[in-house]
Short mmCIF file of C-alpha atoms in Angstrom, two decimals:
data_model
loop_
_atom_site.label_atom_id
_atom_site.label_comp_id
_atom_site.label_asym_id
_atom_site.label_seq_id
_atom_site.Cartn_x
_atom_site.Cartn_y
_atom_site.Cartn_z
CA MET O 1 -18.62 0.30 -3.24
CA ALA O 2 -20.41 2.47 -5.79
CA LYS O 3 -22.18 4.53 -3.12
CA PHE O 4 -20.12 7.41 -1.77
CA SER O 5 -20.00 7.45 2.01
CA PHE O 6 -17.76 8.54 4.82
CA GLU O 7 -19.66 6.83 7.61
CA HIS O 8 -17.21 6.15 10.40
CA SER O 9 -17.40 2.37 9.98
CA PHE O 10 -18.03 2.22 6.22
CA GLU O 11 -14.76 0.46 5.34
CA ILE O 12 -14.97 -1.96 8.27
CA ASP O 13 -18.58 -2.78 7.40
CA THR O 14 -17.68 -3.25 3.73
CA LEU O 15 -14.92 -5.70 4.66
CA LYS O 16 -17.31 -7.66 6.90
CA ARG O 17 -19.86 -7.77 4.07
CA LEU O 18 -17.30 -9.12 1.60
CA VAL O 19 -16.28 -11.82 4.06
CA ALA O 20 -19.89 -12.81 4.70
CA GLN O 21 -20.87 -12.89 1.01
CA HIS O 22 -17.75 -14.42 -0.55
CA GLN O 23 -16.00 -16.42 2.15
CA HIS O 24 -16.40 -19.62 0.10
CA GLN O 25 -14.12 -18.04 -2.54
CA PHE O 26 -11.11 -17.20 -0.37
CA ARG O 27 -9.24 -17.83 2.86
CA HIS O 28 -9.39 -15.21 5.57
CA GLN O 29 -7.83 -14.85 8.99
CA SER O 30 -7.59 -12.33 11.77
CA LEU O 31 -3.99 -11.20 12.10
CA VAL O 32 -4.77 -9.64 15.48
CA ASP O 33 -7.87 -8.86 17.52
CA LEU O 34 -8.16 -5.41 19.08
CA TYR O 35 -10.59 -3.69 21.42
CA TYR O 36 -11.58 -0.07 21.17
CA ARG O 37 -14.22 1.43 23.49
CA GLY O 38 -15.55 -2.04 24.17
CA GLU O 39 -15.84 -2.97 20.49
CA LYS O 40 -13.90 -5.93 19.14
CA LEU O 41 -11.98 -5.11 15.99
CA SER O 42 -9.88 -7.28 13.71
CA VAL O 43 -7.01 -6.71 11.32
CA THR O 44 -8.19 -9.11 8.62
CA ALA O 45 -6.17 -10.72 5.83
CA ILE O 46 -7.81 -12.29 2.78
CA GLU O 47 -6.04 -14.59 0.32
CA LEU O 48 -7.00 -15.92 -3.09
CA GLY O 49 -5.10 -18.33 -5.28
CA GLN O 50 -2.24 -20.79 -4.98
CA GLN O 51 -1.45 -22.21 -1.53
CA GLN O 52 0.26 -25.54 -2.10
CA GLN O 53 3.66 -24.36 -3.36
CA PRO O 54 5.86 -21.23 -3.43
CA CYS O 55 4.55 -18.81 -6.03
CA PRO O 56 4.58 -15.09 -6.83
CA THR O 57 2.49 -13.11 -4.34
CA VAL O 58 0.93 -9.66 -4.68
CA LEU O 59 -0.21 -8.02 -1.44
CA PHE O 60 -2.57 -5.04 -1.38
CA VAL O 61 -2.61 -3.01 1.84
CA GLY O 62 -4.85 -0.13 2.90
CA GLY O 63 -5.94 1.79 5.94
CA VAL O 64 -2.61 2.20 7.72
CA HIS O 65 -3.72 5.74 8.55
CA GLY O 66 -7.31 5.94 9.70
CA VAL O 67 -8.05 9.34 8.21
CA GLU O 68 -6.89 8.27 4.71
CA ARG O 69 -10.07 6.32 3.98
CA ILE O 70 -9.69 6.38 0.22
CA GLY O 71 -6.70 4.01 0.39
CA ALA O 72 -8.77 1.29 2.06
CA GLN O 73 -11.66 2.00 -0.32
CA VAL O 74 -9.46 1.55 -3.40
CA VAL O 75 -8.22 -1.81 -2.07
CA LEU O 76 -11.74 -2.94 -1.10
CA ALA O 77 -13.21 -1.90 -4.46
CA PHE O 78 -10.57 -3.88 -6.32
CA LEU O 79 -11.10 -6.93 -4.10
CA ASP O 80 -14.86 -6.67 -4.61
CA SER O 81 -14.34 -6.55 -8.39
CA LEU O 82 -12.11 -9.64 -8.37
CA LEU O 83 -14.57 -11.62 -6.26
CA ASN O 84 -17.45 -10.77 -8.58
CA ARG O 85 -15.37 -11.65 -11.64
CA LEU O 86 -14.08 -14.92 -10.27
CA PRO O 87 -17.14 -17.12 -11.07
CA TRP O 88 -16.99 -16.34 -14.82
CA ASP O 89 -13.53 -14.89 -15.60
CA THR O 90 -11.54 -17.86 -16.92
CA HIS O 91 -8.34 -15.80 -17.19
CA LEU O 92 -8.55 -14.89 -13.52
CA GLN O 93 -9.34 -18.49 -12.60
CA GLN O 94 -6.25 -19.68 -14.49
CA LEU O 95 -4.07 -16.94 -13.01
CA LEU O 96 -4.99 -17.90 -9.46
CA LYS O 97 -3.64 -21.41 -10.03
CA TYR O 98 -0.14 -19.90 -10.13
CA VAL O 99 -0.35 -16.67 -8.12
CA ARG O 100 -1.36 -15.75 -4.58
CA LEU O 101 -3.27 -12.51 -4.04
CA ALA O 102 -3.37 -11.19 -0.49
CA PHE O 103 -5.29 -8.25 0.94
CA VAL O 104 -5.11 -6.41 4.26
CA PRO O 105 -7.58 -3.62 3.50
CA VAL O 106 -7.87 -2.03 6.97
CA VAL O 107 -4.64 -2.20 8.97
CA ASN O 108 -5.78 0.42 11.49
CA PRO O 109 -9.49 -0.16 12.29
CA ALA O 110 -9.40 1.91 15.50
CA GLY O 111 -8.04 4.84 13.48
CA PHE O 112 -11.08 4.59 11.21
CA LEU O 113 -13.45 4.71 14.16
CA ARG O 114 -11.53 7.65 15.67
CA GLY O 115 -11.09 9.49 12.37
CA SER O 116 -7.40 9.82 13.17
CA ARG O 117 -4.08 9.13 11.49
CA GLY O 118 -2.87 7.09 14.47
CA ASN O 119 -4.33 4.05 16.19
CA SER O 120 -6.15 3.97 19.53
CA ASN O 121 -2.88 5.00 21.24
CA ASN O 122 -2.45 7.76 18.66
CA VAL O 123 0.66 6.00 17.31
CA ASP O 124 1.40 6.49 13.63
CA LEU O 125 1.90 2.90 12.50
CA MET O 126 4.13 3.98 9.60
CA ARG O 127 6.55 5.53 12.11
CA ASN O 128 6.36 2.63 14.58
CA ALA O 129 8.61 -0.09 13.12
CA PRO O 130 11.94 -0.67 14.93
CA ILE O 131 14.18 1.07 12.42
CA ASP O 132 15.89 4.43 12.94
CA SER O 133 17.44 6.77 10.44
CA ASP O 134 21.12 7.66 10.78
CA GLU O 135 20.43 10.72 8.65
CA ASP O 136 18.49 13.87 9.40
CA VAL O 137 14.73 13.39 9.17
CA THR O 138 12.07 16.00 8.57
CA PHE O 139 11.02 17.61 11.89
CA LEU O 140 7.91 15.92 13.32
CA VAL O 141 6.94 14.41 9.93
CA GLY O 142 9.89 12.02 10.19
CA GLY O 143 8.52 10.58 13.42
CA GLN O 144 8.65 11.95 16.97
CA ARG O 145 8.54 10.65 20.53
CA LEU O 146 7.78 14.01 22.16
CA SER O 147 4.08 13.46 22.73
CA PRO O 148 1.14 11.36 21.51
CA ARG O 149 -0.77 14.63 21.24
CA LEU O 150 1.40 15.63 18.30
CA PRO O 151 1.08 13.98 14.87
CA TRP O 152 3.52 11.36 13.59
CA TYR O 153 4.02 9.94 17.10
CA ARG O 154 6.27 6.86 17.02
CA GLY O 155 5.25 5.39 20.37
CA GLN O 156 7.47 4.61 23.34
CA ASN O 157 7.09 0.91 24.08
CA GLY O 158 7.99 -1.10 21.01
CA MET O 159 5.70 -2.08 18.18
CA GLU O 160 1.95 -1.60 18.32
CA LEU O 161 -0.20 -4.69 17.85
CA GLU O 162 -1.21 -3.63 14.33
CA THR O 163 2.39 -2.97 13.25
CA HIS O 164 3.59 -6.30 14.62
CA ALA O 165 0.70 -8.18 13.00
CA LEU O 166 1.32 -6.70 9.55
CA ILE O 167 5.08 -7.32 9.75
CA LYS O 168 4.59 -10.90 10.90
CA TYR O 169 2.09 -11.55 8.09
CA VAL O 170 4.38 -10.15 5.39
CA GLN O 171 7.26 -12.26 6.71
CA GLN O 172 4.98 -15.29 6.51
CA LEU O 173 4.18 -14.48 2.88
CA GLN O 174 7.88 -14.05 2.13
CA GLY O 175 8.54 -17.57 3.38
CA GLU O 176 5.76 -19.02 1.22
CA SER O 177 6.45 -17.12 -2.01
CA SER O 178 8.94 -16.96 -4.87
CA SER O 179 8.55 -13.15 -4.84
CA VAL O 180 6.40 -10.61 -3.02
CA ILE O 181 5.15 -7.35 -4.51
CA VAL O 182 3.29 -4.98 -2.18
CA LEU O 183 1.08 -2.01 -3.01
CA ASP O 184 0.26 0.03 0.09
CA ALA O 185 -2.43 2.65 -0.65
CA HIS O 186 -2.33 6.09 1.04
CA SER O 187 -3.36 9.65 0.22
CA GLY O 188 -2.33 13.17 1.03
CA PHE O 189 0.86 14.17 -0.80
CA GLY O 190 0.89 16.81 -3.49
CA LEU O 191 -0.99 17.30 -6.73
CA ARG O 192 0.24 14.10 -8.42
CA ASP O 193 -0.06 10.41 -7.71
CA HIS O 194 3.23 9.11 -6.37
CA LEU O 195 4.64 5.61 -6.17
CA TRP O 196 7.32 5.47 -3.52
CA PHE O 197 9.70 2.64 -2.78
CA PRO O 198 12.42 2.20 -0.12
CA HIS O 199 14.20 3.73 1.41
CA ALA O 200 12.43 6.18 3.68
CA HIS O 201 15.11 6.17 6.39
CA THR O 202 18.19 6.74 4.22
CA ARG O 203 19.26 8.04 0.83
CA GLN O 204 21.23 4.84 0.23
CA PRO O 205 19.84 2.91 -2.78
CA PHE O 206 17.38 0.08 -2.23
CA ALA O 207 18.91 -3.30 -3.17
CA GLY O 208 15.80 -4.24 -5.20
CA ILE O 209 15.82 -1.07 -7.27
CA GLY O 210 16.60 -3.03 -10.45
CA TYR O 211 13.37 -4.99 -10.16
CA ILE O 212 11.40 -1.77 -9.78
CA TYR O 213 13.13 -0.26 -12.80
CA GLN O 214 12.13 -3.27 -14.90
CA LEU O 215 8.52 -3.05 -13.74
CA MET O 216 8.50 0.67 -14.51
CA GLN O 217 9.72 0.07 -18.07
CA LEU O 218 7.11 -2.62 -18.70
CA PHE O 219 4.30 -0.50 -17.30
CA GLU O 220 5.21 2.61 -19.28
CA LYS O 221 5.49 0.64 -22.52
CA GLY O 222 2.34 -1.39 -21.95
CA TYR O 223 0.20 1.46 -20.60
CA PRO O 224 1.66 4.73 -21.94
CA HIS O 225 -1.55 6.66 -21.23
CA HIS O 226 -1.65 5.56 -17.59
CA SER O 227 1.88 6.55 -16.60
CA HIS O 228 0.66 9.48 -14.46
CA TYR O 229 2.59 8.21 -11.43
CA ARG O 230 5.79 9.77 -10.18
CA LEU O 231 7.92 6.77 -9.21
CA ALA O 232 10.89 7.42 -6.90
CA PRO O 233 12.49 6.48 -3.56
CA GLN O 234 10.60 8.07 -0.67
CA SER O 235 13.86 9.62 0.55
CA HIS O 236 13.74 11.95 -2.46
CA PHE O 237 10.87 13.75 -0.71
CA TYR O 238 11.55 13.31 3.01
CA ARG O 239 13.12 10.82 5.38
CA THR O 240 11.51 9.12 8.35
CA HIS O 241 12.11 6.79 11.24
CA GLY O 242 10.04 3.65 11.72
CA ASP O 243 8.88 2.89 8.18
CA ILE O 244 7.32 -0.60 8.05
CA TRP O 245 8.53 -1.38 4.53
CA ASP O 246 12.06 -0.21 5.26
CA TYR O 247 12.11 -2.48 8.30
CA LEU O 248 10.90 -5.46 6.29
CA VAL O 249 13.53 -4.80 3.61
CA ALA O 250 16.29 -4.49 6.21
CA SER O 251 15.22 -7.63 8.08
CA ASN O 252 14.66 -9.78 4.99
CA VAL O 253 17.20 -12.62 5.10
CA SER O 254 15.73 -14.40 2.09
CA GLU O 255 17.14 -14.03 -1.40
CA LYS O 256 13.59 -13.97 -2.78
CA PRO O 257 12.68 -10.59 -4.28
CA PHE O 258 10.64 -8.30 -2.03
CA ILE O 259 9.27 -5.18 -3.72
CA PRO O 260 7.18 -2.81 -1.58
CA LEU O 261 5.49 0.13 -3.31
CA THR O 262 3.58 2.89 -1.55
CA LEU O 263 0.82 4.57 -3.55
CA GLU O 264 0.41 8.19 -2.39
CA MET O 265 -2.69 9.55 -4.09
CA GLY O 266 -2.42 13.28 -4.74
CA SER O 267 -5.17 14.59 -2.48
CA TRP O 268 -4.18 18.23 -2.97
CA ALA O 269 -5.60 17.95 -6.48
CA TRP O 270 -9.01 17.14 -5.00
CA VAL O 271 -8.77 20.12 -2.66
CA ARG O 272 -7.79 22.41 -5.53
CA LYS O 273 -10.88 21.36 -7.47
CA ASN O 274 -13.12 21.62 -4.41
CA PRO O 275 -11.64 24.16 -1.93
CA ARG O 276 -14.57 23.69 0.45
CA GLN O 277 -12.90 20.44 1.49
CA LEU O 278 -10.54 22.57 3.56
CA PHE O 279 -13.34 23.05 6.08
CA ASN O 280 -13.57 19.29 6.65
CA PHE O 281 -10.56 17.45 8.14
CA SER O 282 -11.36 14.33 6.14
CA GLY O 283 -11.39 16.49 3.02
CA TYR O 284 -7.63 16.99 3.22
CA PHE O 285 -7.14 13.29 2.45
CA ASN O 286 -10.26 12.04 0.63
CA PRO O 287 -12.33 13.11 -2.39
CA GLN O 288 -15.69 14.51 -1.29
CA LYS O 289 -17.60 14.74 -4.55
CA THR O 290 -19.37 11.56 -5.67
CA HIS O 291 -18.11 11.63 -9.25
CA ARG O 292 -14.52 12.28 -8.12
CA HIS O 293 -14.70 9.49 -5.55
CA GLN O 294 -15.87 7.03 -8.21
CA ARG O 295 -13.12 8.20 -10.55
CA ILE O 296 -10.45 7.52 -7.93
CA LEU O 297 -11.81 4.01 -7.34
CA ARG O 298 -11.31 3.38 -11.08
CA ARG O 299 -8.07 5.29 -11.51
CA HIS O 300 -5.65 2.72 -10.09
CA VAL O 301 -7.22 -0.50 -11.38
CA VAL O 302 -4.82 -0.65 -14.35
CA LEU O 303 -1.80 -0.45 -12.04
CA MET O 304 -3.17 -3.10 -9.68
CA GLN O 305 -4.04 -5.45 -12.50
CA PHE O 306 -0.60 -4.88 -14.04
CA LEU O 307 1.11 -6.01 -10.83
CA ILE O 308 -0.98 -9.17 -10.81
CA ASP O 309 -0.26 -9.89 -14.48
CA ALA O 310 3.47 -9.29 -13.93
CA ALA O 311 3.39 -11.80 -11.07
CA TYR O 312 1.54 -14.33 -13.25
CA ALA O 313 4.18 -13.91 -15.98
CA GLN O 314 6.91 -14.32 -13.32
CA VAL O 315 8.59 -11.20 -14.65
CA ILE O 316 10.66 -10.82 -11.49
CA GLU O 317 11.64 -14.48 -11.22
CA GLN O 318 12.86 -14.55 -14.84
CA ILE O 319 15.43 -11.77 -14.35
CA LYS O 320 18.89 -13.38 -14.41
CA PRO O 321 21.70 -12.15 -12.11
CA GLN O 322 23.63 -10.46 -14.92
CA GLN O 323 20.49 -8.70 -16.17
CA LEU O 324 19.65 -7.62 -12.61
CA THR O 325 23.11 -6.08 -12.25
CA GLN O 326 22.57 -4.07 -15.44
CA LEU O 327 19.07 -3.01 -14.37
CA THR O 328 20.38 -1.94 -10.97
CA GLN O 329 23.07 0.21 -12.57
CA GLN O 330 20.55 1.79 -14.94
CA ALA O 331 18.12 2.40 -12.07
CA ASN O 332 20.72 4.05 -9.86
CA ARG O 333 21.74 6.38 -12.68
CA PHE O 334 18.12 7.20 -13.47
CA TRP O 335 17.06 8.07 -9.94
CA SER O 336 20.30 9.78 -8.99
CA LYS O 337 19.60 12.26 -11.79
CA LYS O 338 16.00 12.67 -10.60
CA ALA O 339 17.24 13.49 -7.10
CA LYS O 340 19.32 16.46 -8.28
#
């Protein structure tokens, strides 16, 4: 992962290498097999840790949009680090007795081969889930069914195979876990790193907002020099149809906490520092300079490790109903002010 590359199959090849080298250390499965131009592709899930009983789970997702390669690379680099630490890191070994770590690093492999946001049908998977907004959404960006030749195409015939596979897998994890925290890595929004949480389809508050508020407080106190993220509901920026995480929140019948976070790395900052990236479509979404690429792979490790440590400490599970009510009230006041 140290070598900078934007070869069309770099992330897919890296995932295959990790499976081949470390498969004795984890469980892996194909969530769905796909075919693109005669090549067999797989949406692969990897799991480390507890399997015998319900436990906190942290899921790391990347590569939903094929052109946003840095998201998959951040997830793969972190997975690679954990696998290389596992033989000697006694803290990690102990943690994995009580926590499940799951990874789906490349949700959209055909998009990576095509160099496109959408999959082989040019469907934007993050606009493809069966959930519609009752509110106005941003034109085109919010999801459209006008044409697959336009960006943010939602599709016409139900869920794509990749969308369905990811949703089914997350629902499986929800049934096997005492809580599920998700970090879904993307790029391409603004000059800052954003952490978004539901909802994307409505301005109505997310029922789990109290849990997120508690995690935010712990992170800012524990890592005051790493709080460069702007944490807010996605609807504060724009609203969309078909968001996968909104759909999973809306369809979750379990009382177990489900906390999806979307990391939007601020790719405009990379363009500002290297304007020549504007002449390369991939440059709109990914750092091009070697030193900057390596810095981004390091930049989010603290956040990812924090989510794992919070799961190990069962921070979410230990919140009592009365405390959750108070946290929810505080969170709603906090983000309602931010929205104005």
